[in-house]
CSV table of C-alpha atoms in Angstrom, one decimal:
chain,number,residue,atom,x,y,z
E,1,UNK,CA,96.8,90.8,102.5
E,2,UNK,CA,93.2,89.7,102.8
E,3,UNK,CA,93.7,86.5,100.8
E,4,UNK,CA,96.6,85.7,103.2
E,5,UNK,CA,94.1,86.0,106.1
E,6,UNK,CA,91.8,83.6,104.2
E,7,UNK,CA,94.7,81.2,103.7
E,8,UNK,CA,95.4,81.2,107.4
E,9,UNK,CA,91.9,79.9,108.3
E,10,UNK,CA,91.2,76.2,108.8
E,11,UNK,CA,89.9,74.3,105.8
E,12,UNK,CA,86.1,74.7,105.5
E,13,UNK,CA,83.9,73.7,102.7
E,14,UNK,CA,80.8,75.8,103.3
E,15,UNK,CA,81.8,79.3,102.3
E,16,UNK,CA,78.4,80.4,101.2
E,17,UNK,CA,76.5,81.4,98.1
E,18,UNK,CA,79.2,82.9,95.8
E,19,UNK,CA,79.5,85.1,92.8
E,20,UNK,CA,75.9,86.3,92.6
E,21,UNK,CA,75.5,89.0,89.9
E,22,UNK,CA,75.5,92.6,91.2
E,23,UNK,CA,72.6,94.9,90.6
E,24,UNK,CA,72.7,98.7,90.2
E,25,UNK,CA,69.8,101.1,90.7
E,26,UNK,CA,69.3,103.9,88.2
E,27,UNK,CA,70.4,107.4,89.1
E,28,UNK,CA,66.8,108.4,89.7
E,29,UNK,CA,66.2,105.4,91.9
E,30,UNK,CA,69.3,106.2,93.9
E,31,UNK,CA,68.4,109.8,94.5
E,32,UNK,CA,64.9,108.8,95.6
E,33,UNK,CA,66.1,106.1,97.9
E,34,UNK,CA,68.8,108.3,99.5
E,35,UNK,CA,66.1,110.9,100.2
E,36,UNK,CA,64.1,108.2,102.0
E,37,UNK,CA,67.2,107.0,103.9
E,38,UNK,CA,68.0,110.6,105.1
E,39,UNK,CA,64.4,110.9,106.3
E,40,UNK,CA,64.7,107.7,108.3
E,41,UNK,CA,68.0,108.9,109.8
E,42,UNK,CA,66.5,112.2,110.8
E,43,UNK,CA,63.4,110.7,112.4
E,44,UNK,CA,65.1,107.8,114.2
E,45,UNK,CA,66.3,107.9,117.8
E,46,UNK,CA,68.6,104.8,117.8
E,47,UNK,CA,70.4,104.0,114.6
E,48,UNK,CA,72.7,101.0,114.3
E,49,UNK,CA,74.9,100.3,111.2
E,50,UNK,CA,76.0,96.7,110.3
E,51,UNK,CA,79.1,96.6,108.1
E,52,UNK,CA,80.5,93.9,105.9
E,53,UNK,CA,83.4,93.3,103.6
E,54,UNK,CA,81.8,95.4,100.8
E,55,UNK,CA,82.7,98.7,102.6
E,56,UNK,CA,86.4,98.0,102.3
E,57,UNK,CA,86.8,97.1,98.6
E,58,UNK,CA,87.7,100.7,97.7
E,59,UNK,CA,90.5,100.5,100.2
E,60,UNK,CA,91.9,97.7,98.0
E,61,UNK,CA,90.7,94.8,100.2
E,62,UNK,CA,88.7,92.3,98.2
E,63,UNK,CA,85.3,91.1,99.5
E,64,UNK,CA,84.5,87.4,99.9
E,65,UNK,CA,81.4,86.6,98.0
E,66,UNK,CA,81.3,89.1,95.2
E,67,UNK,CA,82.0,88.3,91.5
E,68,UNK,CA,85.7,88.9,92.2
E,69,UNK,CA,85.6,88.0,95.9
E,70,UNK,CA,88.2,85.8,97.7
E,71,UNK,CA,86.0,82.8,98.1
E,72,UNK,CA,84.4,83.2,94.6
E,73,UNK,CA,87.8,83.2,92.9
E,74,UNK,CA,89.1,80.5,95.2
E,75,UNK,CA,86.4,78.2,93.8
E,76,UNK,CA,87.8,78.9,90.4
E,77,UNK,CA,91.4,78.3,91.5
E,78,UNK,CA,92.3,82.0,91.2
E,79,UNK,CA,93.5,84.8,93.5
E,80,UNK,CA,92.2,88.4,93.7
E,81,UNK,CA,94.0,90.8,91.4
E,82,UNK,CA,93.4,93.8,93.6
E,83,UNK,CA,95.0,93.2,97.0
E,84,UNK,CA,96.8,95.3,99.6
E,85,UNK,CA,98.5,94.7,102.9
E,86,UNK,CA,96.4,95.4,106.0
E,87,UNK,CA,99.2,97.7,107.2
E,88,UNK,CA,99.0,99.8,104.0
E,89,UNK,CA,95.2,100.0,103.8
E,90,UNK,CA,93.5,103.2,104.9
E,91,UNK,CA,89.8,103.8,105.8
E,92,UNK,CA,87.4,104.5,102.9
E,93,UNK,CA,84.8,107.2,102.5
E,94,UNK,CA,82.3,104.9,104.1
E,95,UNK,CA,84.5,104.4,107.2
E,96,UNK,CA,85.1,108.1,107.6
E,97,UNK,CA,81.5,109.0,106.9
E,98,UNK,CA,80.4,106.6,109.7
E,99,UNK,CA,82.7,108.2,112.1
E,100,UNK,CA,81.2,111.6,111.2
E,101,UNK,CA,77.6,110.3,111.5
E,102,UNK,CA,78.5,108.9,115.0
E,103,UNK,CA,80.1,112.2,116.0
E,104,UNK,CA,77.0,114.2,114.9
E,105,UNK,CA,74.6,111.8,116.6
E,106,UNK,CA,72.9,110.3,113.5
E,107,UNK,CA,74.4,106.9,114.1
E,108,UNK,CA,74.6,105.4,117.6
E,109,UNK,CA,76.5,102.2,117.1
E,110,UNK,CA,78.4,100.2,114.5
E,111,UNK,CA,78.5,96.4,114.3
E,112,UNK,CA,81.3,95.0,112.0
E,113,UNK,CA,82.0,91.6,110.6
E,114,UNK,CA,85.3,92.9,109.2
E,115,UNK,CA,88.8,92.0,110.5
E,116,UNK,CA,90.7,94.6,108.5
E,117,UNK,CA,90.9,97.2,111.3
E,118,UNK,CA,89.7,100.1,109.2
E,119,UNK,CA,87.1,101.2,111.7
E,120,UNK,CA,89.9,101.4,114.3
E,121,UNK,CA,92.1,103.3,111.9
E,122,UNK,CA,89.3,105.8,111.2
E,123,UNK,CA,89.5,106.6,115.0
E,124,UNK,CA,85.9,105.5,115.6
E,125,UNK,CA,85.7,105.1,119.4
E,126,UNK,CA,85.5,101.6,120.8
E,127,UNK,CA,82.4,102.6,122.8
E,128,UNK,CA,80.5,102.8,119.5
E,129,UNK,CA,81.8,99.6,117.9
E,130,UNK,CA,81.4,95.8,118.1
E,131,UNK,CA,83.8,93.7,116.2
E,132,UNK,CA,82.2,90.3,115.9
E,133,UNK,CA,84.9,88.4,113.9
E,134,UNK,CA,88.0,90.1,115.4
E,135,UNK,CA,90.6,92.7,114.2
E,136,UNK,CA,94.0,92.2,112.7
E,137,UNK,CA,95.3,95.1,114.8
E,138,UNK,CA,94.2,93.9,118.1
E,139,UNK,CA,95.7,91.3,120.5
E,140,UNK,CA,94.1,90.0,123.6
E,141,UNK,CA,95.5,88.6,126.9
E,142,UNK,CA,94.5,85.0,127.5
E,143,UNK,CA,94.3,85.6,131.2
E,144,UNK,CA,92.7,89.1,131.9
E,145,UNK,CA,91.0,89.2,128.5
E,146,UNK,CA,91.9,92.8,127.9
E,147,UNK,CA,92.6,93.9,124.4
E,148,UNK,CA,95.4,96.1,123.1
E,149,UNK,CA,96.1,97.9,119.8
E,150,UNK,CA,99.0,96.7,117.6
E,151,UNK,CA,101.0,98.9,115.2
E,152,UNK,CA,101.1,96.2,112.6
E,153,UNK,CA,98.7,93.5,111.5
E,154,UNK,CA,99.0,90.3,113.5
E,155,UNK,CA,100.9,87.5,111.7
E,156,UNK,CA,98.6,84.9,113.0
E,157,UNK,CA,94.8,84.2,112.8
E,158,UNK,CA,92.7,81.8,114.9
E,159,UNK,CA,93.5,83.1,118.4
E,160,UNK,CA,97.1,82.1,118.5
E,161,UNK,CA,100.1,83.6,120.4
E,162,UNK,CA,101.3,86.7,118.5
E,163,UNK,CA,102.5,89.4,120.9
E,164,UNK,CA,104.5,88.2,123.9
E,165,UNK,CA,103.4,88.8,127.5
E,166,UNK,CA,100.5,90.9,128.6
E,167,UNK,CA,101.4,94.6,129.2
E,168,UNK,CA,99.5,94.4,132.5
E,169,UNK,CA,101.9,91.7,133.6
E,170,UNK,CA,99.2,89.1,134.3
E,171,UNK,CA,100.6,86.0,135.8
E,172,UNK,CA,101.4,83.9,132.7
E,173,UNK,CA,99.3,86.1,130.5
E,174,UNK,CA,100.1,85.8,126.8
E,175,UNK,CA,98.8,88.0,124.0
E,176,UNK,CA,96.8,86.2,121.3
E,177,UNK,CA,95.3,87.5,118.0
E,178,UNK,CA,91.5,87.8,118.3
E,179,UNK,CA,90.7,86.7,114.7
E,180,UNK,CA,88.0,84.0,114.7
E,181,UNK,CA,88.6,80.8,112.8
E,182,UNK,CA,85.6,78.8,111.5
E,183,UNK,CA,83.0,78.0,114.2
E,184,UNK,CA,84.9,79.8,116.9
E,185,UNK,CA,82.7,81.4,119.6
E,186,UNK,CA,82.1,85.1,119.0
E,187,UNK,CA,83.6,87.5,121.6
E,188,UNK,CA,81.0,87.7,124.4
E,189,UNK,CA,81.1,91.4,125.1
E,190,UNK,CA,81.0,92.4,121.5
E,191,UNK,CA,78.1,90.1,120.8
E,192,UNK,CA,76.1,91.2,123.8
E,193,UNK,CA,76.5,94.8,122.9
E,194,UNK,CA,75.6,94.1,119.2
E,195,UNK,CA,72.5,92.0,120.2
E,196,UNK,CA,71.2,94.7,122.5
E,197,UNK,CA,71.9,97.6,120.2
E,198,UNK,CA,70.3,95.8,117.3
E,199,UNK,CA,67.2,95.1,119.3
E,200,UNK,CA,67.0,98.7,120.6
E,201,UNK,CA,67.4,100.2,117.2
E,202,UNK,CA,64.4,101.8,115.6
E,203,UNK,CA,66.6,101.7,112.4
E,204,UNK,CA,69.1,99.1,111.4
E,205,UNK,CA,71.2,99.8,108.3
E,206,UNK,CA,73.4,97.1,106.6
E,207,UNK,CA,76.3,98.2,104.4
E,208,UNK,CA,78.2,95.8,102.1
E,209,UNK,CA,77.1,92.5,103.5
E,210,UNK,CA,75.0,89.6,102.1
E,211,UNK,CA,74.1,88.7,105.7
E,212,UNK,CA,74.8,85.0,105.2
E,213,UNK,CA,76.9,84.4,108.3
E,214,UNK,CA,75.1,83.8,111.6
E,215,UNK,CA,74.6,85.2,114.1
E,216,UNK,CA,75.9,88.5,112.7
E,217,UNK,CA,73.7,88.3,109.6
E,218,UNK,CA,70.5,87.9,111.7
E,219,UNK,CA,71.2,90.8,114.1
E,220,UNK,CA,69.7,93.5,111.8
E,221,UNK,CA,66.3,91.7,112.1
E,222,UNK,CA,66.2,92.0,115.9
E,223,UNK,CA,64.2,95.2,115.9
E,224,UNK,CA,61.5,94.0,113.4
E,225,UNK,CA,59.1,92.5,116.0
E,226,UNK,CA,59.1,95.9,117.6
E,227,UNK,CA,58.1,97.6,114.4
E,228,UNK,CA,61.7,98.8,113.7
E,229,UNK,CA,63.0,99.6,110.2
E,230,UNK,CA,65.6,97.8,108.2
E,231,UNK,CA,67.6,99.3,105.3
E,232,UNK,CA,69.9,97.1,103.2
E,233,UNK,CA,72.6,98.7,101.0
E,234,UNK,CA,74.4,96.1,98.9
E,235,UNK,CA,75.2,95.4,95.3
E,236,UNK,CA,74.1,91.7,95.6
E,237,UNK,CA,70.8,90.4,96.8
E,238,UNK,CA,70.8,89.3,100.5
E,239,UNK,CA,68.9,86.6,102.3
E,240,UNK,CA,66.8,89.2,104.2
E,241,UNK,CA,65.8,91.4,101.3
E,242,UNK,CA,62.1,90.5,101.7
E,243,UNK,CA,62.1,91.9,105.2
E,244,UNK,CA,63.8,95.2,104.3
E,245,UNK,CA,61.9,98.5,104.3
E,246,UNK,CA,64.4,100.0,101.8
E,247,UNK,CA,67.0,98.4,99.6
E,248,UNK,CA,69.7,100.5,97.8
E,249,UNK,CA,71.8,98.8,95.1
E,250,UNK,CA,74.9,101.0,94.5
E,251,UNK,CA,78.3,101.6,96.0
E,252,UNK,CA,78.2,102.3,99.7
E,253,UNK,CA,80.7,105.1,99.3
E,254,UNK,CA,78.3,106.9,97.0
E,255,UNK,CA,75.4,106.3,99.4
E,256,UNK,CA,77.2,107.7,102.4
E,257,UNK,CA,78.6,110.6,100.4
E,258,UNK,CA,75.1,111.6,99.3
E,259,UNK,CA,73.6,111.1,102.8
E,260,UNK,CA,76.3,113.3,104.4
E,261,UNK,CA,75.9,116.0,101.8
E,262,UNK,CA,72.1,116.2,102.3
E,263,UNK,CA,72.6,116.3,106.1
E,264,UNK,CA,75.1,119.2,105.6
E,265,UNK,CA,78.0,117.2,107.0
E,266,UNK,CA,81.6,117.2,105.7
E,267,UNK,CA,83.2,113.8,105.7
E,268,UNK,CA,86.7,114.1,107.3
E,269,UNK,CA,89.7,112.9,105.5
E,270,UNK,CA,91.8,110.0,107.0
E,271,UNK,CA,94.4,111.4,109.3
E,272,UNK,CA,97.3,109.1,110.2
E,273,UNK,CA,97.9,111.2,113.4
E,274,UNK,CA,94.5,110.1,114.7
E,275,UNK,CA,95.1,106.5,113.7
E,276,UNK,CA,95.7,104.4,116.9
E,277,UNK,CA,97.7,101.8,114.9
E,278,UNK,CA,100.4,104.2,114.0
E,279,UNK,CA,103.8,103.8,115.8
E,280,UNK,CA,103.7,107.5,116.7
E,281,UNK,CA,100.8,106.9,119.0
E,282,UNK,CA,101.1,105.6,122.6
E,283,UNK,CA,102.0,101.9,122.7
E,284,UNK,CA,99.7,99.2,124.1
E,285,UNK,CA,96.6,101.4,123.9
E,286,UNK,CA,93.7,99.5,125.4
E,287,UNK,CA,90.8,98.4,123.1
E,288,UNK,CA,88.6,96.6,125.7
E,289,UNK,CA,84.8,97.0,125.9
E,290,UNK,CA,84.2,98.2,129.4
E,291,UNK,CA,81.8,96.3,131.7
E,292,UNK,CA,80.2,99.6,132.7
E,293,UNK,CA,79.1,100.2,129.1
E,294,UNK,CA,77.4,96.7,129.0
E,295,UNK,CA,75.6,97.3,132.3
E,296,UNK,CA,74.3,100.7,131.2
E,297,UNK,CA,73.0,99.3,127.9
E,298,UNK,CA,71.5,96.4,129.7
E,299,UNK,CA,69.4,98.8,131.7
E,300,UNK,CA,68.0,100.3,128.6
E,301,UNK,CA,67.4,96.9,127.0
E,302,UNK,CA,65.6,95.5,130.1
E,303,UNK,CA,63.5,98.7,130.3
E,304,UNK,CA,62.4,98.4,126.6
E,305,UNK,CA,61.7,94.7,127.0
E,306,UNK,CA,59.5,95.5,130.1
E,307,UNK,CA,57.7,98.2,128.1
E,308,UNK,CA,57.0,95.8,125.2
E,309,UNK,CA,55.8,93.1,127.6
E,310,UNK,CA,53.4,95.6,129.2
E,311,UNK,CA,52.0,96.5,125.8
E,312,UNK,CA,51.5,92.8,124.8
E,313,UNK,CA,49.6,92.2,128.1
E,314,UNK,CA,47.5,95.3,127.4
E,315,UNK,CA,46.4,93.6,124.1
E,316,UNK,CA,47.9,96.3,121.8
E,317,UNK,CA,48.2,94.9,118.3
E,318,UNK,CA,51.2,97.2,117.4
E,319,UNK,CA,54.0,97.8,119.9
E,320,UNK,CA,55.3,101.3,120.4
E,321,UNK,CA,58.6,99.9,121.6
E,322,UNK,CA,60.7,102.9,120.5
E,323,UNK,CA,58.4,105.7,121.8
E,324,UNK,CA,56.9,104.2,125.0
E,325,UNK,CA,57.6,106.0,128.3
E,326,UNK,CA,60.5,104.4,130.0
E,327,UNK,CA,59.4,102.2,132.9
E,328,UNK,CA,61.3,101.4,136.1
E,329,UNK,CA,64.5,99.6,135.3
E,330,UNK,CA,64.3,95.9,135.8
E,331,UNK,CA,67.0,94.3,137.9
E,332,UNK,CA,66.8,91.0,136.1
E,333,UNK,CA,69.7,90.0,134.0
E,334,UNK,CA,69.5,90.2,130.2
E,335,UNK,CA,67.8,87.1,128.8
E,336,UNK,CA,70.1,84.7,126.8
E,337,UNK,CA,70.4,85.4,123.1
E,338,UNK,CA,68.3,83.3,120.9
E,339,UNK,CA,68.7,79.5,120.8
E,340,UNK,CA,71.7,78.5,118.7
E,341,UNK,CA,72.7,82.2,118.3
E,342,UNK,CA,73.3,82.3,122.1
E,343,UNK,CA,76.3,80.1,121.4
E,344,UNK,CA,77.7,82.8,119.1
E,345,UNK,CA,79.3,80.4,116.7
E,346,UNK,CA,81.0,82.0,113.7
E,347,UNK,CA,79.5,80.0,110.9
E,348,UNK,CA,77.3,80.3,107.8
E,349,UNK,CA,73.6,80.0,107.9
E,350,UNK,CA,72.9,76.8,105.9
E,351,UNK,CA,69.1,76.9,106.5
E,352,UNK,CA,68.3,78.7,103.3
E,353,UNK,CA,71.2,77.6,101.2
E,354,UNK,CA,72.2,73.9,101.2
E,355,UNK,CA,75.6,74.5,99.7
E,356,UNK,CA,76.4,77.5,101.8
E,357,UNK,CA,79.8,78.3,103.3
E,358,UNK,CA,81.3,81.4,105.3
E,359,UNK,CA,82.3,85.0,104.6
E,360,UNK,CA,83.3,88.1,106.4
């Protein structure tokens, strides 16, 4: 259960700004804003979606900072009333809609802060997903660093032994859970892919997250200096609302349902036969981001950076980062990720909130 996951983490006082009141747009506002979101999706060439705990609440998994979130209730000495085991939870409308939008080419990458494994269960391919805080259904070899799918949620958190020897028979390789504890370094490959995709995106969309945890909470802003767009879909206000081009306050399931309907897409139902975590599927299925994928994306990233640099040198006041003709690919390695964020620490951003703590 999600509160059991929270209980398995090390003690940490800074869990963030908790229990902020939720806001709901009127029906008319929602229809108007969904129309705008659909327009942005149709005109954008590289769309990245950033998901938080709010997309899993309708699966029975509580969020962390909402009025009835795990951390909010913990502060009151209470436990969530709605709770379900990770093994029993199934993907929501939002999870399945995202898979559909990826398949149809409207969404090009998903970056998740969630550890519940529901993106995996929806059968969203690994090549379209970064999991910045880990996954309850994934174990990783401490030697070869390859990841493998589990049929049940890991009994441990904090990168501890959980699954015996590595299936690849690495010398002394032991399988560990890949769930981050407080201030653990983020997984390098997932973070690199997330950083580059967020920067390359002409449209970043956040779903169900207050964006308080860094570096994940700052990734949706990476395209702003190149004139990219930011859409925030959340019931509570977020720390980046002032920088958003569009904010929608309603349930994410409703937003994605309306979006898909207007695009003429049918959201598929969850199918356990397609779920990699089910025992009926092949055991030890690999879930590793391939180095080739990183290298290919790095080429695009370096090309875009070179194009933007050329525009700056030409004295253009507004960059055409997303529509410029692709220059010759640079052979230089990707530049390190921003200052403290290059360390990829899993921790809250306390800059804007002196009493802040963490969240998913």
